[in-house]
PDB file of C-alpha atoms in Angstrom:
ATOM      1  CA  UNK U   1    -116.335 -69.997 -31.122  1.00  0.00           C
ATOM      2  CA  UNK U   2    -112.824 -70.105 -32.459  1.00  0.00           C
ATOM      3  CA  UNK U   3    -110.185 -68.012 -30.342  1.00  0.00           C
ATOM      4  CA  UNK U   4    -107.904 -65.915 -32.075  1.00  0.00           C
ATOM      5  CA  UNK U   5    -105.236 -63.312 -30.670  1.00  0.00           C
ATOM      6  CA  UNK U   6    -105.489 -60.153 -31.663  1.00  0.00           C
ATOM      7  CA  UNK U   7    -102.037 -58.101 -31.473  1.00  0.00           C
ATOM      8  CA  UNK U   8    -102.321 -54.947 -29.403  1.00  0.00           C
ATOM      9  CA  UNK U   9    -101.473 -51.459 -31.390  1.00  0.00           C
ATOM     10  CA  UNK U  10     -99.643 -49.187 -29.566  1.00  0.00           C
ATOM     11  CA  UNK U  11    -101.274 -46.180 -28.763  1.00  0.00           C
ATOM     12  CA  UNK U  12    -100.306 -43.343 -31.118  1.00  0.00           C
ATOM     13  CA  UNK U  13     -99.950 -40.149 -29.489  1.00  0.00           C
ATOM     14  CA  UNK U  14    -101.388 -36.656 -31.340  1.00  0.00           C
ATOM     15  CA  UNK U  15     -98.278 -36.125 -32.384  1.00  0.00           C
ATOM     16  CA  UNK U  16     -98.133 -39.052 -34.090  1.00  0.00           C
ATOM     17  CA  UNK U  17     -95.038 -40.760 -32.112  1.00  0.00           C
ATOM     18  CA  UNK U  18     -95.992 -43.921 -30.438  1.00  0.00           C
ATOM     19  CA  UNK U  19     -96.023 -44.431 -25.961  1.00  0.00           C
ATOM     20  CA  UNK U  20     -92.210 -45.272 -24.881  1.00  0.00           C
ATOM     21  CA  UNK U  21     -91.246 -45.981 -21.560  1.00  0.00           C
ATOM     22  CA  UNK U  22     -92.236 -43.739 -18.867  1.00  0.00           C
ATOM     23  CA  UNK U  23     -91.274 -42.920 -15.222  1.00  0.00           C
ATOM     24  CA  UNK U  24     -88.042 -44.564 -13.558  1.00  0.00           C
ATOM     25  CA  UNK U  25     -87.310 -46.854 -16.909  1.00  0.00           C
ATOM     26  CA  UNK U  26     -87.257 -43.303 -19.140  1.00  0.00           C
ATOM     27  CA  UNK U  27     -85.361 -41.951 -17.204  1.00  0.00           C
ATOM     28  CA  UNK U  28     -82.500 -44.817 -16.953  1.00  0.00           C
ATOM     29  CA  UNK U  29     -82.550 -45.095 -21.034  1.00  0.00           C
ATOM     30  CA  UNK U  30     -82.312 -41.351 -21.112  1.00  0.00           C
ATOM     31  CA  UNK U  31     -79.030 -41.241 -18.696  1.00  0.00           C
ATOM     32  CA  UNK U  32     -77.225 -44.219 -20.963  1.00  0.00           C
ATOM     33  CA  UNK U  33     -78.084 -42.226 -24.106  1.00  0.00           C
ATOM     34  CA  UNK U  34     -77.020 -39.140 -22.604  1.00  0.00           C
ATOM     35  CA  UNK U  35     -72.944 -37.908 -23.574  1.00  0.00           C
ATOM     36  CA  UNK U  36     -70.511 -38.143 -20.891  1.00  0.00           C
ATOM     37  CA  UNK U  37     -69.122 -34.842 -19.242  1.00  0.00           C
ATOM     38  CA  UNK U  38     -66.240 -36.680 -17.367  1.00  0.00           C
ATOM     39  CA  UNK U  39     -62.947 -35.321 -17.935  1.00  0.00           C
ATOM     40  CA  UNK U  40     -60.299 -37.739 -17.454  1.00  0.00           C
ATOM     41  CA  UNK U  41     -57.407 -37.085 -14.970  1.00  0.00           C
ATOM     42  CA  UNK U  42     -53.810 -38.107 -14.752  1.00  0.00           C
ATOM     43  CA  UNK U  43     -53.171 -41.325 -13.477  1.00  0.00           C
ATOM     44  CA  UNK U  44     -50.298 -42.421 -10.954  1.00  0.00           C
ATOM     45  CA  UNK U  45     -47.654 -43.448 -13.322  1.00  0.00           C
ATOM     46  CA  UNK U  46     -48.292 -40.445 -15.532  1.00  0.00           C
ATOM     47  CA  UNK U  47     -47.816 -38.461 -12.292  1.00  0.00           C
ATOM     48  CA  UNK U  48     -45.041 -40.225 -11.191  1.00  0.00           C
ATOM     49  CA  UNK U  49     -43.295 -39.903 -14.211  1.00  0.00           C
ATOM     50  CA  UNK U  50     -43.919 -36.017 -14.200  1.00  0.00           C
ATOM     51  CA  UNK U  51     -42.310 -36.202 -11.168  1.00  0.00           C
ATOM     52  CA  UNK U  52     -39.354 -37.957 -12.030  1.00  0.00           C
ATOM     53  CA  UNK U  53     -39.076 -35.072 -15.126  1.00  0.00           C
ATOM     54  CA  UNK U  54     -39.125 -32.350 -12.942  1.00  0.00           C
ATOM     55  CA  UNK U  55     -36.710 -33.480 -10.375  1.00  0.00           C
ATOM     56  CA  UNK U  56     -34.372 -34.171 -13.136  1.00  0.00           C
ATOM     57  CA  UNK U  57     -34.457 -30.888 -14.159  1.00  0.00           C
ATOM     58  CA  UNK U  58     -34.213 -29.430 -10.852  1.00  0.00           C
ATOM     59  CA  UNK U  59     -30.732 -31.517  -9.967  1.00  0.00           C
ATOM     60  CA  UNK U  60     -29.219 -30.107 -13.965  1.00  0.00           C
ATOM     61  CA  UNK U  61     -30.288 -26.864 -13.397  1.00  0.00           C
ATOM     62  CA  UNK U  62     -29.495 -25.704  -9.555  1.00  0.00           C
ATOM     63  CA  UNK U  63     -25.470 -26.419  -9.930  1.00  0.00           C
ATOM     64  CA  UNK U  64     -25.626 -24.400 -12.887  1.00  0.00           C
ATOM     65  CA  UNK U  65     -27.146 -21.600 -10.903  1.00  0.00           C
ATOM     66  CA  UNK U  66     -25.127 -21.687  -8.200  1.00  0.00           C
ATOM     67  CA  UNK U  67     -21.967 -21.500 -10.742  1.00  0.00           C
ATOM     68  CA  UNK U  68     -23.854 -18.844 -12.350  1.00  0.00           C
ATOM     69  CA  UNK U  69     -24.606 -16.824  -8.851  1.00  0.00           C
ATOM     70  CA  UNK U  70     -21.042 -17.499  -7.731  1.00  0.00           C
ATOM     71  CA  UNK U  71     -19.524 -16.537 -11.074  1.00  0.00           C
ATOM     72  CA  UNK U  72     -20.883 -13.184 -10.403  1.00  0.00           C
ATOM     73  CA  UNK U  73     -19.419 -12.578  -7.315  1.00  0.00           C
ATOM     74  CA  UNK U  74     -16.189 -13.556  -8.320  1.00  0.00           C
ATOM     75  CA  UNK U  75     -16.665 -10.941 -10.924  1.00  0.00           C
ATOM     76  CA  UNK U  76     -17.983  -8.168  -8.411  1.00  0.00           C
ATOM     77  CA  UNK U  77     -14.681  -9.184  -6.342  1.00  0.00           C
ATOM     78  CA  UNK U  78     -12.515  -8.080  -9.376  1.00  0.00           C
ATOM     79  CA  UNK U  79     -14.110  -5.584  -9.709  1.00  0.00           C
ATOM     80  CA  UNK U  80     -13.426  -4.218  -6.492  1.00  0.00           C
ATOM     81  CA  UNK U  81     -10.146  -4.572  -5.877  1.00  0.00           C
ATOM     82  CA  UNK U  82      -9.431  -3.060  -9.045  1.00  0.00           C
ATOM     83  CA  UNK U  83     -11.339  -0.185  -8.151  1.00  0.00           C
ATOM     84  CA  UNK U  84      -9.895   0.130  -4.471  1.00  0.00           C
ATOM     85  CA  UNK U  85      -6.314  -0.403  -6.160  1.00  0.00           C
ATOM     86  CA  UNK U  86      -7.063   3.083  -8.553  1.00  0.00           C
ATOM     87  CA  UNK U  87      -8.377   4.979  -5.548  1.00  0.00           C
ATOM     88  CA  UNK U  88      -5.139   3.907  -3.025  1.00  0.00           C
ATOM     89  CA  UNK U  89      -3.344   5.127  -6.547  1.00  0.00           C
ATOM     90  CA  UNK U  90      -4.692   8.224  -7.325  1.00  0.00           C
ATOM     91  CA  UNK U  91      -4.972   9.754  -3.730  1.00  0.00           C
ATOM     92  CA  UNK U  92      -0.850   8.569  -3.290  1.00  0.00           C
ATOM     93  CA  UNK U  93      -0.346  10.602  -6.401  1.00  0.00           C
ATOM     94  CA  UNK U  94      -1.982  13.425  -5.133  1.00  0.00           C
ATOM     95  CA  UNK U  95      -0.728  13.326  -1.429  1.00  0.00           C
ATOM     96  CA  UNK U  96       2.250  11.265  -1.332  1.00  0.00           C
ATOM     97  CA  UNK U  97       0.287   8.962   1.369  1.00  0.00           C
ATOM     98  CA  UNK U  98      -1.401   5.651   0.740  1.00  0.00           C
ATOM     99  CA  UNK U  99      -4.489   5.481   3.220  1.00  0.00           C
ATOM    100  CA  UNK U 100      -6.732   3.330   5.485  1.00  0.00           C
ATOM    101  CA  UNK U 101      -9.381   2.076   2.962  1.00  0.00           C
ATOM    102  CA  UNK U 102     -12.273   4.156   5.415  1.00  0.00           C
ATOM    103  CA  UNK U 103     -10.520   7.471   4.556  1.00  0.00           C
ATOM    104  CA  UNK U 104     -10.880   7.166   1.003  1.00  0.00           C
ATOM    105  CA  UNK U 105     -14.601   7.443   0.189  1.00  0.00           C
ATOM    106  CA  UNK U 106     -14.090  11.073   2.141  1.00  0.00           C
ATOM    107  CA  UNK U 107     -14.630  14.353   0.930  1.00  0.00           C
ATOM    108  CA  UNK U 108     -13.569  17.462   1.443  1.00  0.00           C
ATOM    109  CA  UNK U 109     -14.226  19.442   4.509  1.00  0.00           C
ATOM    110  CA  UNK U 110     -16.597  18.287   6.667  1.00  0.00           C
ATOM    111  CA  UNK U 111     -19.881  19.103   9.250  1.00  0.00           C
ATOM    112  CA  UNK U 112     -17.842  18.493  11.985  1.00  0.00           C
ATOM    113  CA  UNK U 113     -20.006  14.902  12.781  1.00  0.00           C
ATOM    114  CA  UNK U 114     -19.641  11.608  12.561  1.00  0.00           C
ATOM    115  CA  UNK U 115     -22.398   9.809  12.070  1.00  0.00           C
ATOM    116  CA  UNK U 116     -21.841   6.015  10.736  1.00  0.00           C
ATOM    117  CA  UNK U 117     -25.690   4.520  10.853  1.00  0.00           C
ATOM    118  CA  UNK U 118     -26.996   7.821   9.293  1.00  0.00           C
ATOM    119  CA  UNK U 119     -26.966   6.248   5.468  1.00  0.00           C
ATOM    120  CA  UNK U 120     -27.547  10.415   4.726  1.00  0.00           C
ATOM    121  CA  UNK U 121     -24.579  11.686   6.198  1.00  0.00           C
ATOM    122  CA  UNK U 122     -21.459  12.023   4.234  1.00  0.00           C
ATOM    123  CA  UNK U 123     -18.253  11.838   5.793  1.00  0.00           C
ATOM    124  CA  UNK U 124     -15.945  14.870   5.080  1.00  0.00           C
ATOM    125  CA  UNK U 125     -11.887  13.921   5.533  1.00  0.00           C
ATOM    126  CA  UNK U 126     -12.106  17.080   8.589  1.00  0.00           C
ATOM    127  CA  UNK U 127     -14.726  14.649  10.048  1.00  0.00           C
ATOM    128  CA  UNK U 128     -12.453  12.133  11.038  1.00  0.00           C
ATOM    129  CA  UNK U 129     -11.334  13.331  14.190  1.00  0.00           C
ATOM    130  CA  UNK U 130     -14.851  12.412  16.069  1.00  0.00           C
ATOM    131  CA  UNK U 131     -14.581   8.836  14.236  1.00  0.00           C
ATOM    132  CA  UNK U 132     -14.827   6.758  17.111  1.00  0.00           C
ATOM    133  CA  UNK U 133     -15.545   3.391  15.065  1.00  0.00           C
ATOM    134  CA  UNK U 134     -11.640   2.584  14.727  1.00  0.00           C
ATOM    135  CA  UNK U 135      -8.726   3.159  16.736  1.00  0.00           C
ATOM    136  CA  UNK U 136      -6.448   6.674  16.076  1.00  0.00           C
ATOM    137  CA  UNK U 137      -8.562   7.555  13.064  1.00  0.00           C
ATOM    138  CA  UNK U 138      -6.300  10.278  12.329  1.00  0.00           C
ATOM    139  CA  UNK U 139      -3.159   7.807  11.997  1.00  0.00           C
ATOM    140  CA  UNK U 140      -4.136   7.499   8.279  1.00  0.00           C
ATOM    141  CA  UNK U 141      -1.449   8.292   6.505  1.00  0.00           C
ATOM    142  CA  UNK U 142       1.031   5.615   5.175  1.00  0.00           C
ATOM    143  CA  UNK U 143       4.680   6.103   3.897  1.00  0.00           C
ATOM    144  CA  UNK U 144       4.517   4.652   0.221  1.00  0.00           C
ATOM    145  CA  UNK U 145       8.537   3.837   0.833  1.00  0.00           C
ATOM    146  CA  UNK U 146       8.322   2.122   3.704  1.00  0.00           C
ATOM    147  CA  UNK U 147       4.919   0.725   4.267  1.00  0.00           C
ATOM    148  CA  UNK U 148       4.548   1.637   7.868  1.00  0.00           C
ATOM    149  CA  UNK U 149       2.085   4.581   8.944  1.00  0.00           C
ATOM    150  CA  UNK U 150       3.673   7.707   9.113  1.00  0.00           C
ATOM    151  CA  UNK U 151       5.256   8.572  12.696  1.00  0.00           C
ATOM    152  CA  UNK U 152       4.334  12.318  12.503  1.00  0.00           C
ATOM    153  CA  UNK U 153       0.514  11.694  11.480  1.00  0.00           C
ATOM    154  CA  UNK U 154      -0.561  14.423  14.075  1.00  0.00           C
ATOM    155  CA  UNK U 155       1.084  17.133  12.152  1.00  0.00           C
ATOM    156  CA  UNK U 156       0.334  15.736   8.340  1.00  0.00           C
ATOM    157  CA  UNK U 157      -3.570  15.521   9.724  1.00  0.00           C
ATOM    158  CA  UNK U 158      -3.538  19.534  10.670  1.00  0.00           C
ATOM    159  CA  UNK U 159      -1.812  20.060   7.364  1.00  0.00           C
ATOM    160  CA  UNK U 160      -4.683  18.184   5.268  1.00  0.00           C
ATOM    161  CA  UNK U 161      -7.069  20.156   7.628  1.00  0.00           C
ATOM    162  CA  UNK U 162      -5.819  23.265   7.124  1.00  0.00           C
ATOM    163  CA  UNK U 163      -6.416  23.473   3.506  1.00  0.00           C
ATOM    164  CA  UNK U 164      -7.388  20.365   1.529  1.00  0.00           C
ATOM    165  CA  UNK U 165      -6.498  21.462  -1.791  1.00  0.00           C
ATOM    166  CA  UNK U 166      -2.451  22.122  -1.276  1.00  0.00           C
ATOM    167  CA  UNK U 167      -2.181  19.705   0.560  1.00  0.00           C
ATOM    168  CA  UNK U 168      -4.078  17.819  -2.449  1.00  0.00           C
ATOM    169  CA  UNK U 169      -6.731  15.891  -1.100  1.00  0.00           C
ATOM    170  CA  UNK U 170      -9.293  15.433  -4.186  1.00  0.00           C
ATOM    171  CA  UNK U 171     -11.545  12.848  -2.474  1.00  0.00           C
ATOM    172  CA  UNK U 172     -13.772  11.263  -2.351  1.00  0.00           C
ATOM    173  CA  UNK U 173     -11.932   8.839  -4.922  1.00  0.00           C
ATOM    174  CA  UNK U 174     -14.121   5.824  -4.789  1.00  0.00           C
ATOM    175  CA  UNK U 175     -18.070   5.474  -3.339  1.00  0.00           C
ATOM    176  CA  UNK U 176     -18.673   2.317  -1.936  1.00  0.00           C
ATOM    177  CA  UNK U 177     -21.901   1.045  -2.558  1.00  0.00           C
ATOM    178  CA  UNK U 178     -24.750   0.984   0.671  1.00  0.00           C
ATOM    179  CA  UNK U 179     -24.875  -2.177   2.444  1.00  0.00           C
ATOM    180  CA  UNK U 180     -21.356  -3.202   0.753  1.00  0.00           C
ATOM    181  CA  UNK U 181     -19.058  -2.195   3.858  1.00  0.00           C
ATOM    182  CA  UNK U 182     -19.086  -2.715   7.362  1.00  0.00           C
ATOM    183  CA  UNK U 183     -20.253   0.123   9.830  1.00  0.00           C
ATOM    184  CA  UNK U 184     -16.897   1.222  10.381  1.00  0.00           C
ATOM    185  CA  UNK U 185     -17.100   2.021   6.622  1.00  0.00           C
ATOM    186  CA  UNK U 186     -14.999  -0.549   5.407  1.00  0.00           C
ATOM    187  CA  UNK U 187     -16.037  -2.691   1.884  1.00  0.00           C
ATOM    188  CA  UNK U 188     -16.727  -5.826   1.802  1.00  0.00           C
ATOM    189  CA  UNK U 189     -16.523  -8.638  -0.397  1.00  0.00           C
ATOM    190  CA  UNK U 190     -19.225 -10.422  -1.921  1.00  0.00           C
ATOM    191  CA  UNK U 191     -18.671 -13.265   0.862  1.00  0.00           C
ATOM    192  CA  UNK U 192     -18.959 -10.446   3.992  1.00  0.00           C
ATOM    193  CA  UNK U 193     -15.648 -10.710   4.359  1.00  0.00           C
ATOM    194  CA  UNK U 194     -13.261  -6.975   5.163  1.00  0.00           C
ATOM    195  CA  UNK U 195     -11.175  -6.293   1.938  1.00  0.00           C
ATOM    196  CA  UNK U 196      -7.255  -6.650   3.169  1.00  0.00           C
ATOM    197  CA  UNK U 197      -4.293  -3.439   2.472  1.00  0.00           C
ATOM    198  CA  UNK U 198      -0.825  -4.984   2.749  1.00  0.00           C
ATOM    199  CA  UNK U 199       2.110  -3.324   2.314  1.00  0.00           C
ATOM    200  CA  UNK U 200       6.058  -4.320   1.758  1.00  0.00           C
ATOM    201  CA  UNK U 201       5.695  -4.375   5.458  1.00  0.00           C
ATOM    202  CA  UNK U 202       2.498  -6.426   6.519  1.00  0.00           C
ATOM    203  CA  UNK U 203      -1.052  -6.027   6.272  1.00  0.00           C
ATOM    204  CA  UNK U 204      -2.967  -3.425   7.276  1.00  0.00           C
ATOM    205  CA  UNK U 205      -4.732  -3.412  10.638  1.00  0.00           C
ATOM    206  CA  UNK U 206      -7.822  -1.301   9.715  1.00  0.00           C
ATOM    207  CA  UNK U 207      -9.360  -0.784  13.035  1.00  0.00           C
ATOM    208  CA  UNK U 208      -5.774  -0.217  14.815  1.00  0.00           C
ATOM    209  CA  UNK U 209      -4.074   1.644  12.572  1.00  0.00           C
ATOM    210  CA  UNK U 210      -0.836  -0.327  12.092  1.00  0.00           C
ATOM    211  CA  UNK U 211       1.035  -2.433   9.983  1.00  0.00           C
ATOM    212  CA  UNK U 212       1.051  -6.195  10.746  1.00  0.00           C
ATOM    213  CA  UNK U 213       3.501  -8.768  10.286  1.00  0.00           C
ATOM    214  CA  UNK U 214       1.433 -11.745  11.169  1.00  0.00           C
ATOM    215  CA  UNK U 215      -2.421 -12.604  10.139  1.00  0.00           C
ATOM    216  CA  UNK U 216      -4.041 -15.142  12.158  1.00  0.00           C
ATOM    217  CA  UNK U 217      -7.183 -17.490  10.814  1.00  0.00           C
ATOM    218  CA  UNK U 218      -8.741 -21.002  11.227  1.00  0.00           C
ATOM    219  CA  UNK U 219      -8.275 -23.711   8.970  1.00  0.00           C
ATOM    220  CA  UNK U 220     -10.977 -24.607   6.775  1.00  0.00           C
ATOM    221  CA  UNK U 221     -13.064 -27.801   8.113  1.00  0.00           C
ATOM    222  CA  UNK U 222     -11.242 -27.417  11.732  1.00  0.00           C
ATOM    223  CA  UNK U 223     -11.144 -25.292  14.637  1.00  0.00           C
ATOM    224  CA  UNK U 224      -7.478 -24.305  14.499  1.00  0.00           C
ATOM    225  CA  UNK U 225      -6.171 -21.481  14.593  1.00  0.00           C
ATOM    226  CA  UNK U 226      -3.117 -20.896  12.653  1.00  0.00           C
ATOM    227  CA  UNK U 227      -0.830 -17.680  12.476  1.00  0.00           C
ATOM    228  CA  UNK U 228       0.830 -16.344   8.804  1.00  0.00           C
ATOM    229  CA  UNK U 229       3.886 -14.792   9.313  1.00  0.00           C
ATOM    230  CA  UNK U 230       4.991 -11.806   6.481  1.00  0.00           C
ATOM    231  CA  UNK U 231       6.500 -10.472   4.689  1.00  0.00           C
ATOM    232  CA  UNK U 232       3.383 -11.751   2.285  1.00  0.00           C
ATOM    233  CA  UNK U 233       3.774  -9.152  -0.590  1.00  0.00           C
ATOM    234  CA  UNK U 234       6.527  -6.972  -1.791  1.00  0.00           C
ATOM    235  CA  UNK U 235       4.748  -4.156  -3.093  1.00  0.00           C
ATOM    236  CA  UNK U 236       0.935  -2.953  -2.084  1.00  0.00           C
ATOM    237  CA  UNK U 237      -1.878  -5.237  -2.249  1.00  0.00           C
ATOM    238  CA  UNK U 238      -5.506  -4.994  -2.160  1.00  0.00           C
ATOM    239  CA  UNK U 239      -6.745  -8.446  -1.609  1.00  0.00           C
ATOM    240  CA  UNK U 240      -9.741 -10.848  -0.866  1.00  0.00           C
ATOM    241  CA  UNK U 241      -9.679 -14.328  -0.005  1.00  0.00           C
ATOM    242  CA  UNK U 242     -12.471 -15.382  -2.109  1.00  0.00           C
ATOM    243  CA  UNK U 243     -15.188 -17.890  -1.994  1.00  0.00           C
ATOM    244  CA  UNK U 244     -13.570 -19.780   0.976  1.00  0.00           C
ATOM    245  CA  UNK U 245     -13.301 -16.508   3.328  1.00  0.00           C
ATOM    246  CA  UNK U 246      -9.711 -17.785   4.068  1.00  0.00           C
ATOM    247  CA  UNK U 247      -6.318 -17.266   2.861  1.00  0.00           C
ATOM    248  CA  UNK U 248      -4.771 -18.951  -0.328  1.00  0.00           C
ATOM    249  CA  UNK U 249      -6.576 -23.290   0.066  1.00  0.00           C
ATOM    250  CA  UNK U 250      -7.593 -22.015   3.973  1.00  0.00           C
ATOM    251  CA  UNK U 251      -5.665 -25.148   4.948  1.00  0.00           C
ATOM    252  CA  UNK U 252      -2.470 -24.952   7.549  1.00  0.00           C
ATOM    253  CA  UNK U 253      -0.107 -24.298   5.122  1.00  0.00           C
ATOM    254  CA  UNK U 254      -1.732 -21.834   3.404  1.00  0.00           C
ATOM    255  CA  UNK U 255      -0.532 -18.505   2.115  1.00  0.00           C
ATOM    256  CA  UNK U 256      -1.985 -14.953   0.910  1.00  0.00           C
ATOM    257  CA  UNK U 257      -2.097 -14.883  -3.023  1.00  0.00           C
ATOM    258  CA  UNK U 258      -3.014 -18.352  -3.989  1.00  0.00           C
ATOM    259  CA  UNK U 259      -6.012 -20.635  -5.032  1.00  0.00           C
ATOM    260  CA  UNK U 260      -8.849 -18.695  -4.782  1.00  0.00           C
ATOM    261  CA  UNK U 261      -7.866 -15.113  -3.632  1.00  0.00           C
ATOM    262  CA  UNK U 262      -8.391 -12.343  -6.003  1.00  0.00           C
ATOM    263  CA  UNK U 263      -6.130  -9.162  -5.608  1.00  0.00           C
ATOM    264  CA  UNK U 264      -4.673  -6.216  -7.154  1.00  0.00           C
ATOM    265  CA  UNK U 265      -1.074  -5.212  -6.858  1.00  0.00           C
ATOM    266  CA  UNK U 266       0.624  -1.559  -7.046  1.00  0.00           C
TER     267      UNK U 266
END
């Protein structure tokens, strides 16, 4: 009996298609045949280098908007003296006085309170005698000739009382804005820092009520405290001393009206 070999048919199924693989082995050739759903990340060096951008970016553009931010109070400074300087103007013209810089956002009459923290309450020039945030509130009134406060301010005070319009009070000439002056209602400069009156005669003590011939202040960098002596202007000043809260370069030599201080003159 010769042997032969007889090659096995695969099985057709009704369908027609013939047996594949089945169990475990199907189901490994249908996961390599299968598209892949990864989505590729960043790697290190790409983050790295994003990095790298950003902090570049960061170290251009922060100087610029600090210039930017400080440029803008610079300007708001200007601003304000030159509107302080008109107000100090127009109520001399109309009074013959130049006044402490809390007087002049005043108007006229008055409830008869004083009320500082109450942001509702407006102050009313007859108001000032129950100020009890300064010294002598009522010593106002400076001599534009001289530059001292007027010796007779008791008696000019009754006479502004008495009837605000001939004696020609037209306030208030000048609002300062909320949160831009001190308690004792006194602007401030964009740096926190008390705006400054001088006169031929000194500056302007705004919690006393007189006229100084020396300004004291620590150098910049140091704790010393050095005194100015005056004369420092010959005609009235509004000042401030500008981004380094100090006068003229804050160092010991310094002096009102240089470097950075911005002021107004009239």
């Amino acid at each position: 009996m010769t042997g032969s070999i007889k090659q096995k048919t695969p099985a057709v199924r009704p369908n027609g298609s013939s047996k594949g693989p089945r169990g475990p082995q199907a189901a490994r050739s249908l996961t390599r045949n299968a598209p892949s759903t990864t989505v590729p990340g960043f790697t290190i060096i790409e983050l790295l280098i994003a990095v790298i951008i950003i902090g570049v970016l960061v170290a251009i553009l922060i100087p610029v908007l600090v210039r930017r931010v400080e440029e803008a109070r610079i300007a708001r400074a200007e601003s304000d003296v030159e509107h302080i300087k008109d107000a100090l103007e127009r109520a001399h013209i109309h009074t013959n006085y130049v006044y402490r810089l809390y007087v002049l956002d005043d108007n006229l009459g008055g409830n008869g309170l004083y009320l500082p923290l109450d942001p509702g309450d407006l102050d009313g020039v007859r108001d000032e005698t129950g100020n009890w945030t300064v010294q002598t509130p009522t010593r106002m009134f400076i001599d534009y000739n001289t530059g001292q406060f007027a010796g007779n301010y008791q008696n000019i005070y009754a006479s502004l009382t008495r009837n605000e319009t001939d004696f020609g009070w037209a306030g208030p000439y000048i609002n300062y804005q909320r949160g831009n002056f001190t308690w004792q209602d006194l602007p401030t400069d964009p740096w926190g820092e008390e705006y400054l009156l001088f006169t031929p005669a000194g500056v302007v003590d705004q919690q006393a009520g007189t006229v100084e011939n020396f300004y004291n202040f620590t150098v910049l960098g140091t704790d010393t405290t050095v005194t100015l002596r005056g004369p420092f202007f010959d005609r009235f000043t509004v000042l401030s001393k500008g981004p380094n809260r100090a006068p003229g370069d804050g160092s010991v030599a310094a002096q009102f009206g240089i470097a950075d201080d911005i002021y107004r003159q009239f």
